[in-house]
Coordinates of C-alpha atoms and ligand atoms in Angstrom, one line a residue:
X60 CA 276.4 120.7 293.2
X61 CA 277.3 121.7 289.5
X62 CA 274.4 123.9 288.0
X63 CA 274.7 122.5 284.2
X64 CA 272.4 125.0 282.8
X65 CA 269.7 122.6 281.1
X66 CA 269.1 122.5 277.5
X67 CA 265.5 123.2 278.5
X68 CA 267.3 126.4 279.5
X69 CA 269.2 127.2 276.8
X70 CA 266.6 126.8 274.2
X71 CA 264.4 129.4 276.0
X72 CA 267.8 132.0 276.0
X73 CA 267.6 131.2 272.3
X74 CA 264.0 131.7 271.9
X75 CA 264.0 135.4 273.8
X76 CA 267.5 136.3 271.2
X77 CA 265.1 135.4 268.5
X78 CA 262.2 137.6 269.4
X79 CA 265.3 140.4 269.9
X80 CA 266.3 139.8 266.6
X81 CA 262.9 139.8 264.7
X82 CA 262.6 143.1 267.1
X83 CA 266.0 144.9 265.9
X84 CA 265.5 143.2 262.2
X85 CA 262.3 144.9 261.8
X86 CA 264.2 148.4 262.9
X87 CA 266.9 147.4 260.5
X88 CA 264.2 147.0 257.7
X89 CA 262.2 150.3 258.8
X90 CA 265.5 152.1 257.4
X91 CA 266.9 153.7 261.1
X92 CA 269.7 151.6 260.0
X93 CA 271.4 148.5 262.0
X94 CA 271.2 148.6 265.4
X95 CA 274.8 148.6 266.9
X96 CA 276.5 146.8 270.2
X97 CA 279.6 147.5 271.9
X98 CA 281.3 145.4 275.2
X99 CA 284.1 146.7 276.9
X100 CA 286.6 144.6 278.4
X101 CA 288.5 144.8 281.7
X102 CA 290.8 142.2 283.1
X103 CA 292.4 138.6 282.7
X104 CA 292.0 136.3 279.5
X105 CA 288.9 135.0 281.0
X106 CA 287.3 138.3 281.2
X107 CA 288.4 138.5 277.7
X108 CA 286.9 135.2 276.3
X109 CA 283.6 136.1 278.1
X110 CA 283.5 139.4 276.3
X111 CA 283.3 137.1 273.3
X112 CA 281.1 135.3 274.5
X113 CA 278.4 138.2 275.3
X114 CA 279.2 139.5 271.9
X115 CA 278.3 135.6 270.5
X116 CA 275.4 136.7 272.4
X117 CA 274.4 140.0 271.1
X118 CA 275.2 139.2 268.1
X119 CA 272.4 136.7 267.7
X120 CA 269.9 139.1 268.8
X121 CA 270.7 140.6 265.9
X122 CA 273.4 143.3 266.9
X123 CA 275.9 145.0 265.0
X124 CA 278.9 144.5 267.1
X125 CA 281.5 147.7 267.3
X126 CA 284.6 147.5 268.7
X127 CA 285.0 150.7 270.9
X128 CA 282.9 154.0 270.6
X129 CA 283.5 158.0 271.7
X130 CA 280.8 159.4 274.1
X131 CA 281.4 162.7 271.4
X132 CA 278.7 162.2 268.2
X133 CA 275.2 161.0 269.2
X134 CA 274.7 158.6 266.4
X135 CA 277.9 156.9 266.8
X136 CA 276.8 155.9 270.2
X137 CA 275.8 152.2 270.5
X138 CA 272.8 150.8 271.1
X139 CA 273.8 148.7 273.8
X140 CA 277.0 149.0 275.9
X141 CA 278.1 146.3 277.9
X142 CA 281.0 146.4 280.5
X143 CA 282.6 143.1 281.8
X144 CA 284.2 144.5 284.9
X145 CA 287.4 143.1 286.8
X146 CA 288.1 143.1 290.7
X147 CA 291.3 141.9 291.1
X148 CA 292.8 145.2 292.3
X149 CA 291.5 148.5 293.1
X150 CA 292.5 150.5 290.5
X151 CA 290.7 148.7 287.8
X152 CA 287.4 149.2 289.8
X153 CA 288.2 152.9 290.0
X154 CA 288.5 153.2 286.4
X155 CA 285.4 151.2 285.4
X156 CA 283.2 153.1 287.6
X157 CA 284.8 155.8 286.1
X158 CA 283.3 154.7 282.4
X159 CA 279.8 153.8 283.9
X160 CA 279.7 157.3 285.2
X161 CA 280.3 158.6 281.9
X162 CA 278.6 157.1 280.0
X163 CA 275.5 159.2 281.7
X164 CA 275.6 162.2 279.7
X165 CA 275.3 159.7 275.9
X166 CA 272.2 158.0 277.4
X167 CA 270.7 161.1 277.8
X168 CA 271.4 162.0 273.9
X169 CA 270.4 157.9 273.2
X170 CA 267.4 157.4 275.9
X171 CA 266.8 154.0 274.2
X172 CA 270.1 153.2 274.7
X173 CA 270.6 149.8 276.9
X174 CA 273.5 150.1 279.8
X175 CA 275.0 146.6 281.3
X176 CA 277.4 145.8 283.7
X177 CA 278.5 141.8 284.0
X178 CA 281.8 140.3 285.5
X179 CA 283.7 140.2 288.6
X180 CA 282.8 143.2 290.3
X181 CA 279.2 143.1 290.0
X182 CA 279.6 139.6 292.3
X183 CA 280.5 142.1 295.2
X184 CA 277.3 143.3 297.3
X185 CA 278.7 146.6 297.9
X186 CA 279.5 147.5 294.1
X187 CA 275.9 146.1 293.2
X188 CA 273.8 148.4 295.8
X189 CA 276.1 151.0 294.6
X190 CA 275.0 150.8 290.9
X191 CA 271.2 150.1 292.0
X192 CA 271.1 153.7 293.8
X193 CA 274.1 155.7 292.2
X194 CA 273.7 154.9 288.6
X195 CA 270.4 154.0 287.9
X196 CA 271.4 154.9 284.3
X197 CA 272.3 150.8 284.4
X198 CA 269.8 149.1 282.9
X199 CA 271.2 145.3 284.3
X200 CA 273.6 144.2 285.8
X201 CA 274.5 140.0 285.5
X202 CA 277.5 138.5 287.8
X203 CA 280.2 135.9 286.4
X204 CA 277.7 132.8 286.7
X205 CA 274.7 134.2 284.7
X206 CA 275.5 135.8 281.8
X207 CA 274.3 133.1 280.0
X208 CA 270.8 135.0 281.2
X209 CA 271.5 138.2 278.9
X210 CA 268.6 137.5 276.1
X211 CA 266.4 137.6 279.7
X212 CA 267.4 141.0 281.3
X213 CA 267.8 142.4 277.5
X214 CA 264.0 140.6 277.0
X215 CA 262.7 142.4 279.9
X216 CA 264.2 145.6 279.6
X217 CA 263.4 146.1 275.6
X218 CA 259.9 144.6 275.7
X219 CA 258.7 145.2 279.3
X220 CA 260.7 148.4 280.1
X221 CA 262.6 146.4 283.2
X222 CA 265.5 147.1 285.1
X223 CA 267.6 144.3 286.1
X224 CA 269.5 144.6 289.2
X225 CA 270.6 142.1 291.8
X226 CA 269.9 138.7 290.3
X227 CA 271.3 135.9 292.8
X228 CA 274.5 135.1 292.2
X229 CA 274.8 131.2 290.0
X230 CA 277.9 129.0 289.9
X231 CA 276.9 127.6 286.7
X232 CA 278.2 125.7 283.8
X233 CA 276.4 126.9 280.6
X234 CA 277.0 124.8 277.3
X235 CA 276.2 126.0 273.6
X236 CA 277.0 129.8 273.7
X237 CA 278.5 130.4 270.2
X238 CA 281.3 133.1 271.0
X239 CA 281.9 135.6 268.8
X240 CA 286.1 135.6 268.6
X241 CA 288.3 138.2 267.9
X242 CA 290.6 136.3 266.0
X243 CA 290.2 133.1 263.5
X244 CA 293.5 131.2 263.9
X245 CA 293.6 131.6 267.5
X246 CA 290.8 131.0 270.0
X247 CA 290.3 131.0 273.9
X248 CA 288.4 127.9 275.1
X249 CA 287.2 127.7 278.9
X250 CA 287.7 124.4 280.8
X251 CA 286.2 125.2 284.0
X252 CA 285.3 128.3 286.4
X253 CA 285.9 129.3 289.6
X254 CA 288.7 129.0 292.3
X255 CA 288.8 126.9 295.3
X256 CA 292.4 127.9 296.4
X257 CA 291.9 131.5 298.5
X258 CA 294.9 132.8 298.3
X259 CA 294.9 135.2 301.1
X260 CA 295.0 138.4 298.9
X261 CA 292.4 137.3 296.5
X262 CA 289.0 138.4 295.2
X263 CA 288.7 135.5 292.7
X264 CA 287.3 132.8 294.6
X265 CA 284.5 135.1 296.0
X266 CA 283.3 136.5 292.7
X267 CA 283.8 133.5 290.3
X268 CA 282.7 131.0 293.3
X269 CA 284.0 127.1 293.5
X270 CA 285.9 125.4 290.8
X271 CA 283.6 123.7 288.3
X272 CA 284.7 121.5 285.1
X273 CA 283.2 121.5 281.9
X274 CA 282.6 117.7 280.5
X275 CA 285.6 116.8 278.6
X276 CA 283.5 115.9 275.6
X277 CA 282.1 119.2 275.5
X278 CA 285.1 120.8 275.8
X279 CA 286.7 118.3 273.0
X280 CA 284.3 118.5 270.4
X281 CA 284.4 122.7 270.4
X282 CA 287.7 122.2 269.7
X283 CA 287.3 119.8 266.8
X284 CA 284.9 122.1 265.9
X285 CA 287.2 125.3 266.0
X286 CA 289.6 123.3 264.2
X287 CA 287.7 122.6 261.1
X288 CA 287.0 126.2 261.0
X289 CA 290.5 127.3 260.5
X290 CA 291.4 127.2 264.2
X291 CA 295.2 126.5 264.5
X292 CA 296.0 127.5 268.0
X293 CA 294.0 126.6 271.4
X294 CA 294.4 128.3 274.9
X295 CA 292.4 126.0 277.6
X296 CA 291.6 128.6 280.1
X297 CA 290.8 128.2 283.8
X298 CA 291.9 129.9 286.8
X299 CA 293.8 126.4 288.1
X300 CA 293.8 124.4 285.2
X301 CA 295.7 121.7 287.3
X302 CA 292.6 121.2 289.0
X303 CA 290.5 120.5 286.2
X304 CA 288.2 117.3 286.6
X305 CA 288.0 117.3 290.2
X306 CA 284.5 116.1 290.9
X307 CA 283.4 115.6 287.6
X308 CA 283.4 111.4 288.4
X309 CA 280.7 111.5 291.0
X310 CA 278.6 114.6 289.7
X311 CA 278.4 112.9 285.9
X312 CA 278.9 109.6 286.1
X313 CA 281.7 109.9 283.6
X314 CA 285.2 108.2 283.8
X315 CA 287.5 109.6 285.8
X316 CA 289.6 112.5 284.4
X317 CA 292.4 115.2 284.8
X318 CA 294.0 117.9 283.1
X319 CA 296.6 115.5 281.5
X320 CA 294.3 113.3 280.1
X321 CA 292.0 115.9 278.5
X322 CA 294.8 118.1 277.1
X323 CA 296.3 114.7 275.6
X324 CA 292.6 114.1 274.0
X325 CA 292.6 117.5 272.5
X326 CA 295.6 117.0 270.5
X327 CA 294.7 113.5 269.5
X328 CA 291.1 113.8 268.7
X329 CA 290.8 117.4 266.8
X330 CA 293.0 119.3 264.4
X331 CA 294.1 122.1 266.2
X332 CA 298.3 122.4 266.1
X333 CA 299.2 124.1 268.9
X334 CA 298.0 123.9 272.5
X335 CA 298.4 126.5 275.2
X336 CA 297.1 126.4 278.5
X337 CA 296.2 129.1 281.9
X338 CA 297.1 129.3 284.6
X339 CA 298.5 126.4 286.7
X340 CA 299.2 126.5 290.2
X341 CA 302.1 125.8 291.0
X342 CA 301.3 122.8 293.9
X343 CA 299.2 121.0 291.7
X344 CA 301.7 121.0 288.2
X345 CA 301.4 117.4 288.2
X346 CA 304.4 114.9 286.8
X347 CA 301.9 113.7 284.2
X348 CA 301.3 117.2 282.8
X349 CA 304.9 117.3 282.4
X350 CA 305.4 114.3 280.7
X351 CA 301.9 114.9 278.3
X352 CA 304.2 118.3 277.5
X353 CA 307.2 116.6 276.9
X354 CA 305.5 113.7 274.9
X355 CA 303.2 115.7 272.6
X356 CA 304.5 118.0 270.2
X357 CA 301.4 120.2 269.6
X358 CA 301.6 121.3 273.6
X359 CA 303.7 124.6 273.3
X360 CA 306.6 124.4 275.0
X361 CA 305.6 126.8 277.2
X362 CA 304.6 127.5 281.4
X363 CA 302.7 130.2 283.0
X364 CA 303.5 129.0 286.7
X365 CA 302.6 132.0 289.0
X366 CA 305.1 132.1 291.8
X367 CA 303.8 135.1 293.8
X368 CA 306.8 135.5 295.9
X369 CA 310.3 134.2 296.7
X370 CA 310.0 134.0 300.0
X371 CA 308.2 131.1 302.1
X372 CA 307.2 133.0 304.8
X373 CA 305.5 135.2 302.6
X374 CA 304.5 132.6 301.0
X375 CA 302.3 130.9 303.9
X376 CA 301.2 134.5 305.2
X377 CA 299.5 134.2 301.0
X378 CA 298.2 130.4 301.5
X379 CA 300.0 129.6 298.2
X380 CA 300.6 125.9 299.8
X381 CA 304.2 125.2 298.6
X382 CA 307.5 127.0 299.6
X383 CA 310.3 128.2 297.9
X384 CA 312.2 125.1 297.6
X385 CA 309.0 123.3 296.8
X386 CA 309.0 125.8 293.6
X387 CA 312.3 125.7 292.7
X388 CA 311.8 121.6 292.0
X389 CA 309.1 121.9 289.7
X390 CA 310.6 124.4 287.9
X391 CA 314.2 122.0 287.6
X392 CA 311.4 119.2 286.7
X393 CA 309.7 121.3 284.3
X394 CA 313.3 121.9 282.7
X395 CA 314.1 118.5 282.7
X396 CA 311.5 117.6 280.7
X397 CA 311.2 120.8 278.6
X398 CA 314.7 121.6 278.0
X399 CA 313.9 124.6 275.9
X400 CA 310.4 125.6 277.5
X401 CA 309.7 129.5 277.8
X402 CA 308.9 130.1 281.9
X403 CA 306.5 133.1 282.8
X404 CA 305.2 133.9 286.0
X405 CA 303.1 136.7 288.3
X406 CA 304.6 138.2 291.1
X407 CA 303.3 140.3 293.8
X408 CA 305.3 143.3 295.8
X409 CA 303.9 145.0 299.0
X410 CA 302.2 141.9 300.6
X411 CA 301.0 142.9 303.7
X412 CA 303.9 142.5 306.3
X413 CA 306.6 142.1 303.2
X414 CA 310.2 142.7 304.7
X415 CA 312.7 143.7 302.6
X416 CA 314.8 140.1 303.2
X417 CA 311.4 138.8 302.2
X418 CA 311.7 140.9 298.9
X419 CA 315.4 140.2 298.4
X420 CA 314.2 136.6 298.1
X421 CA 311.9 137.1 295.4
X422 CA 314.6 138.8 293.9
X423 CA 317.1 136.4 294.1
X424 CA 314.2 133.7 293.0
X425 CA 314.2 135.5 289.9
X426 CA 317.6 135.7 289.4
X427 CA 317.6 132.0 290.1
X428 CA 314.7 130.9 287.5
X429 CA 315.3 133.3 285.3
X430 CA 312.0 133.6 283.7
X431 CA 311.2 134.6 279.8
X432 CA 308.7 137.0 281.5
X433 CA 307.2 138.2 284.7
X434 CA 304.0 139.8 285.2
X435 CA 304.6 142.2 288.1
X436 CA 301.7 143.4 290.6
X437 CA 301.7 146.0 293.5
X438 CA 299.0 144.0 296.0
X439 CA 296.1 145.6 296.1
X440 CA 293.6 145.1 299.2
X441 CA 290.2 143.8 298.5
X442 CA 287.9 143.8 301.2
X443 CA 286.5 140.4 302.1
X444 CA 289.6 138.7 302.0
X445 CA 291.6 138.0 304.8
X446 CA 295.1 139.8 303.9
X447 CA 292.8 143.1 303.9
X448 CA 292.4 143.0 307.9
X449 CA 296.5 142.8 308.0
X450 CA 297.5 145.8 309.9
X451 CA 300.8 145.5 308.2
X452 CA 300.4 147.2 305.2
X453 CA 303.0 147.9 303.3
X454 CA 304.1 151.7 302.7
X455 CA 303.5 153.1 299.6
X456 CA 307.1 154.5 298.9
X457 CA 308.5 150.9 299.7
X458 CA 306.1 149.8 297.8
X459 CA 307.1 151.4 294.6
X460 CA 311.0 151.3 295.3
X461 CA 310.6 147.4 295.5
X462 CA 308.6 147.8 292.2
X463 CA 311.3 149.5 290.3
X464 CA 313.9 147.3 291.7
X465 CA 311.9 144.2 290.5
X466 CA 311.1 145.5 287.0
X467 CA 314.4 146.7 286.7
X468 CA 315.8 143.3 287.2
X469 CA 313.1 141.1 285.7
X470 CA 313.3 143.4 282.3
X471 CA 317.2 143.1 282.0
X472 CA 316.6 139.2 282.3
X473 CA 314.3 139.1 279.9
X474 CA 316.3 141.1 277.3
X475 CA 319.4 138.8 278.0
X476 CA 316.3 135.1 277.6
X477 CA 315.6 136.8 274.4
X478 CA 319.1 137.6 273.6
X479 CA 320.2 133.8 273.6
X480 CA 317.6 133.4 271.1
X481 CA 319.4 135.8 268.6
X482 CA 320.9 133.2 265.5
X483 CA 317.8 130.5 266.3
X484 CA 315.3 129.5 263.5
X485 CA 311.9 129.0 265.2
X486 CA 308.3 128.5 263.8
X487 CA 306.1 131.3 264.0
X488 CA 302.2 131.6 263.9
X489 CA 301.5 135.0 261.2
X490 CA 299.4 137.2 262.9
X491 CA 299.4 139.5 260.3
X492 CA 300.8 142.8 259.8
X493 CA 303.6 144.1 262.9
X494 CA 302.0 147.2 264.1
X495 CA 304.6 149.5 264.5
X496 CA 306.4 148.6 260.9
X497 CA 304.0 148.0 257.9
X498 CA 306.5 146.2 256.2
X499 CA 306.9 143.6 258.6
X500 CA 304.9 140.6 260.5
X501 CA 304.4 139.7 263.5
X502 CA 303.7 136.2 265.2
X503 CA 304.3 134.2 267.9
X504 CA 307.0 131.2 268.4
X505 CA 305.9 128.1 270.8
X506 CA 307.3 130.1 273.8
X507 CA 304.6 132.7 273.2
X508 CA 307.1 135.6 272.3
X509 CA 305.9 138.1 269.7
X510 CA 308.2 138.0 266.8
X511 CA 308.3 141.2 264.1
X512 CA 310.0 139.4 260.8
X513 CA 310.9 140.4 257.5
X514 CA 309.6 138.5 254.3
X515 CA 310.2 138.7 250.6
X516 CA 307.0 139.5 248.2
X517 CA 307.3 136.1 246.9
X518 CA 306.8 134.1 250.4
X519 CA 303.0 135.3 249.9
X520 CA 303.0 134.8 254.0
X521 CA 299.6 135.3 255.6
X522 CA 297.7 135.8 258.8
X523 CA 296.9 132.6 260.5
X524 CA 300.3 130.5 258.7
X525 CA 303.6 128.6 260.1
X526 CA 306.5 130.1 259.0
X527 CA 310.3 129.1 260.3
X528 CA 311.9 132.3 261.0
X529 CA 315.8 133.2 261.6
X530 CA 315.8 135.3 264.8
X531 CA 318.3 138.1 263.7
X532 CA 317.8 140.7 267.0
X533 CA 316.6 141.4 270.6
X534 CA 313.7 143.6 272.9
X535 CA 312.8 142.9 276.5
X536 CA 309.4 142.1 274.7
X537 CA 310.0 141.2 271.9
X538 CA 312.1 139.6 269.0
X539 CA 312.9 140.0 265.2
X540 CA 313.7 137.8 262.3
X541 CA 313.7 137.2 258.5
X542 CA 311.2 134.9 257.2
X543 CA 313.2 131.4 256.2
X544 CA 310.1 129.5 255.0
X545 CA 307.0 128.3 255.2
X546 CA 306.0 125.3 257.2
X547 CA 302.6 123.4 258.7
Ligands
5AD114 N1 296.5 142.7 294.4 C1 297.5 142.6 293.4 N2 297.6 141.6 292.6 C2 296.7 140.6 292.7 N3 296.6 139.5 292.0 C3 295.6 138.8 292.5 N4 295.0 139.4 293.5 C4 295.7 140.6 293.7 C5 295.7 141.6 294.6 N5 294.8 141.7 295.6 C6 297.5 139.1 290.9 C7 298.2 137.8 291.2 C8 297.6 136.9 290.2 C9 297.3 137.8 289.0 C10 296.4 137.3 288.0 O1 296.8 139.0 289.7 O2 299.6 137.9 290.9 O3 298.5 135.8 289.8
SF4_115 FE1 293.3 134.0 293.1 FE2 295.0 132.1 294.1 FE3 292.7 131.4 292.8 FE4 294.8 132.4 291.4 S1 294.8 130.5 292.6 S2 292.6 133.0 291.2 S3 295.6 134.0 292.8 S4 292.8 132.5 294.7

């Protein structure tokens, strides 16, 4: 069953970041100046987008948002700290727990201070009994499904003096949190949560629990919305976006939907001009997705298709559900379609049990697909999930010599995709200013690669516009061009 957080709900999280506010305005007014709030990241998009989301959050209780902080000077310490943790592999857990632990010494400068933890790791038992008895410094701590509950915990600890620890974990689907976004002209927007595939190395589907959509009107009119606010580009996030509208029909009582359908609704029915999407799984790219892409020209021409591994024995040892070949056609179908579309994918090295013919194969798969990109990953085992109780773990010196060989052969690739583009004139979105060269821009084309480009004074170009651009050279990551003009 979907938990649709009720309005009832909401209203009462609204009425508890009101009382916050009159709170931390009545500070603000005493003169001890605006009190300030700072979340810190880890992780995926997702993570990212949910960050903006607590920062939407804390923002209406009447926050100052910050962007980072040092632990150094006392009064440049926040007054809140949030951390929206990541699971996926081990090292990213190290390093958070890490920060929590520092953190320590600036709360005893700032007792008042407020410490959270939210996100994937605090969905793991083990990691929440660890912050209940070795860092009791944590004022709360909220898993993937609840944030939406933040004006309670912060309620309860400001006004009641109340640790928050160990709420049960929610699957929900909360509507109306206005996020607070990093950036005007592009803007994450969440379709649905959760995971039902459990691929055999993966934390995901235990910490952001079953797949869930969001109504397709909801999800529609915040894009209208983001569009008449100077929106121009949209990535619909989920963690199998394929998958999106499964069960919606019999929970709602609404007409029957997919992923095709509603990306085709947001380009007809709101502004925006370019649509992205994450992340699709590769057995359920579906022929009408392909043909929605091929048909409407505000979907970037442009695939994420994680692909894992080369190999189809590997493949089933990972419960990934399609094989090599099985790949290998939706990537020719994808081309067929797409002619010019921009591949990326994720792939994984030290599987437990990975041989090295088993490796060659991924190698040769990417010599095969040649992909734009490829985001490469040494596994990582999470306990819970049933690649972890392999014996065959992979060595760590074949580990990293597979790692080098991939990266090696993935980054010449690349270079040579961006090479072809050399001599092209493509449309860029201004992001602004490059940030290695002052005198250039960056943006990105359709395909998602970051271009740096030259423009004369008198092109007046500016974050957030279209301009063509004449690609004049090539990096593995990136590409750079001399402004032609500007364009819608
Ligand atoms: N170890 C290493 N990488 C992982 N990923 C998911 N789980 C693990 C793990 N246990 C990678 C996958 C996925 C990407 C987001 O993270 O490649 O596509
Ligand atoms: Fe993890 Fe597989 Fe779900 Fe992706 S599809 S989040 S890799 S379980």
């Amino acid at each position: 069953m979907i938990n649709r957080v009720s309005p009832e709900t909401m209203a009462e999280m609204d009425r508890l970041s009101r009382k916050i506010k009159e709170r931390n305005d009545a500070i603000r007014e005493s003169g001890a100046g605006p009190l300030t709030a700072c979340v810190k990241t880890f992780g995926c998009q997702m993570n990212e987008h949910d960050s903006e989301k607590l920062r939407g959050m804390l923002k209406r209780m009447g926050y100052d948002i910050v962007p980072d902080f040092s632990l150094g000077g006392g009064n440049l310490i926040p007054d809140v700290v949030l951390f929206n943790t990541c699971c996926v592999r081990e090292n990213a857990e190290d390093r958070i727990f890490g920060q929590i632990g520092a953190i320590k010494g600036a709360k005893k400068l700032k007792p008042e201070m407020i410490v959270g933890v939210c996100g994937c790791m605090t969905e793991q038992d083990w990691a929440v009994e660890r912050i209940r008895k070795s860092y009791r410094h944590v004022d709360m701590v909220l898993g993937t499904g609840n944030t939406y509950r933040l004006p309670e915990v912060m309620a309860a600890r400001i006004f009641d003096g109340k640790r928050t620890v160990g709420l049960a974990s929610e699957d929900s689907v909360p509507e109306g949190i206005e996020a607070d976004r990093e950036d005007r002209f592009r803007a994450y927007v969440t379709i649905m949560y959760g995971c039902d595939n459990f691929c055999s190395y993966c934390i995901v589907p235990y910490v952001r629990g079953r797949e869930r959509s969001r109504l397709p009107d909801d999800i529609v009119a915040e894009c209208a919305k983001l569009a008449s606010e100077g929106t121009k580009e949209i990535m619909l996030l989920g963690q199998n976006v394929n998958s999106y509208g499964k069960g919606l029909e019999s929970v709602d009582g609404t007409e029957k939907t997919d992923f095709a359908k509603l990306i085709r609704r947001v380009c007809s029915e709101t502004g925006v001009k370019r649509v992205r999407f994450m992340t699709s799984h590769p057995k359920d790219l579906s022929p009408d997705l392909i043909a929605a892409m091929a048909e409407e020209p505000k979907i970037c021409a442009q695939l994420h298709l994680p692909v894992q591994s080369g190999s189809t024995s590997e493949l089933k040892r990972m419960n990934r559900k399609y094989t090599r070949e099985d790949y290998l056609r939706r990537v020719a179908e994808v081309r067929r379609a797409l002619p010019d579309v921009a591949l990326s994918t994720d792939i994984m090295i030290g599987f437990p049990g990975e041989t090295e013919e088993e490796f060659l194969d991924t190698l040769s798969l990417l010599e095969e697909v040649r992909f734009d990109a490829a985001f490469t990953f040494i596994y990582s085992r999470r306990q819970g999930t049933p690649a972890a109780a392999s014996p065959d773990q992979v060595p760590e010196e074949v580990v990293k010599e597979r790692f080098q060989r991939l990266t090696e052969t993935q980054n010449r690739i690349s270079r040579e995709k961006n090479e072809e583009m050399r001599g092209k004139v493509v449309t860029v979105l201004t992001e602004g200013v490059s940030r290695t060269n002052v005198d250039r821009y960056t943006g990105r084309t359709e395909g998602n690669k970051i271009v740096n480009f030259t423009a004369p004074d008198s092109a007046k170009v500016d974050t957030g516009d279209f301009a063509r651009v004449l690609i004049t050279g090539a990096q593995t990551w990136s590409l750079e061009g001399e402004f032609v003009e500007s364009t819608d």
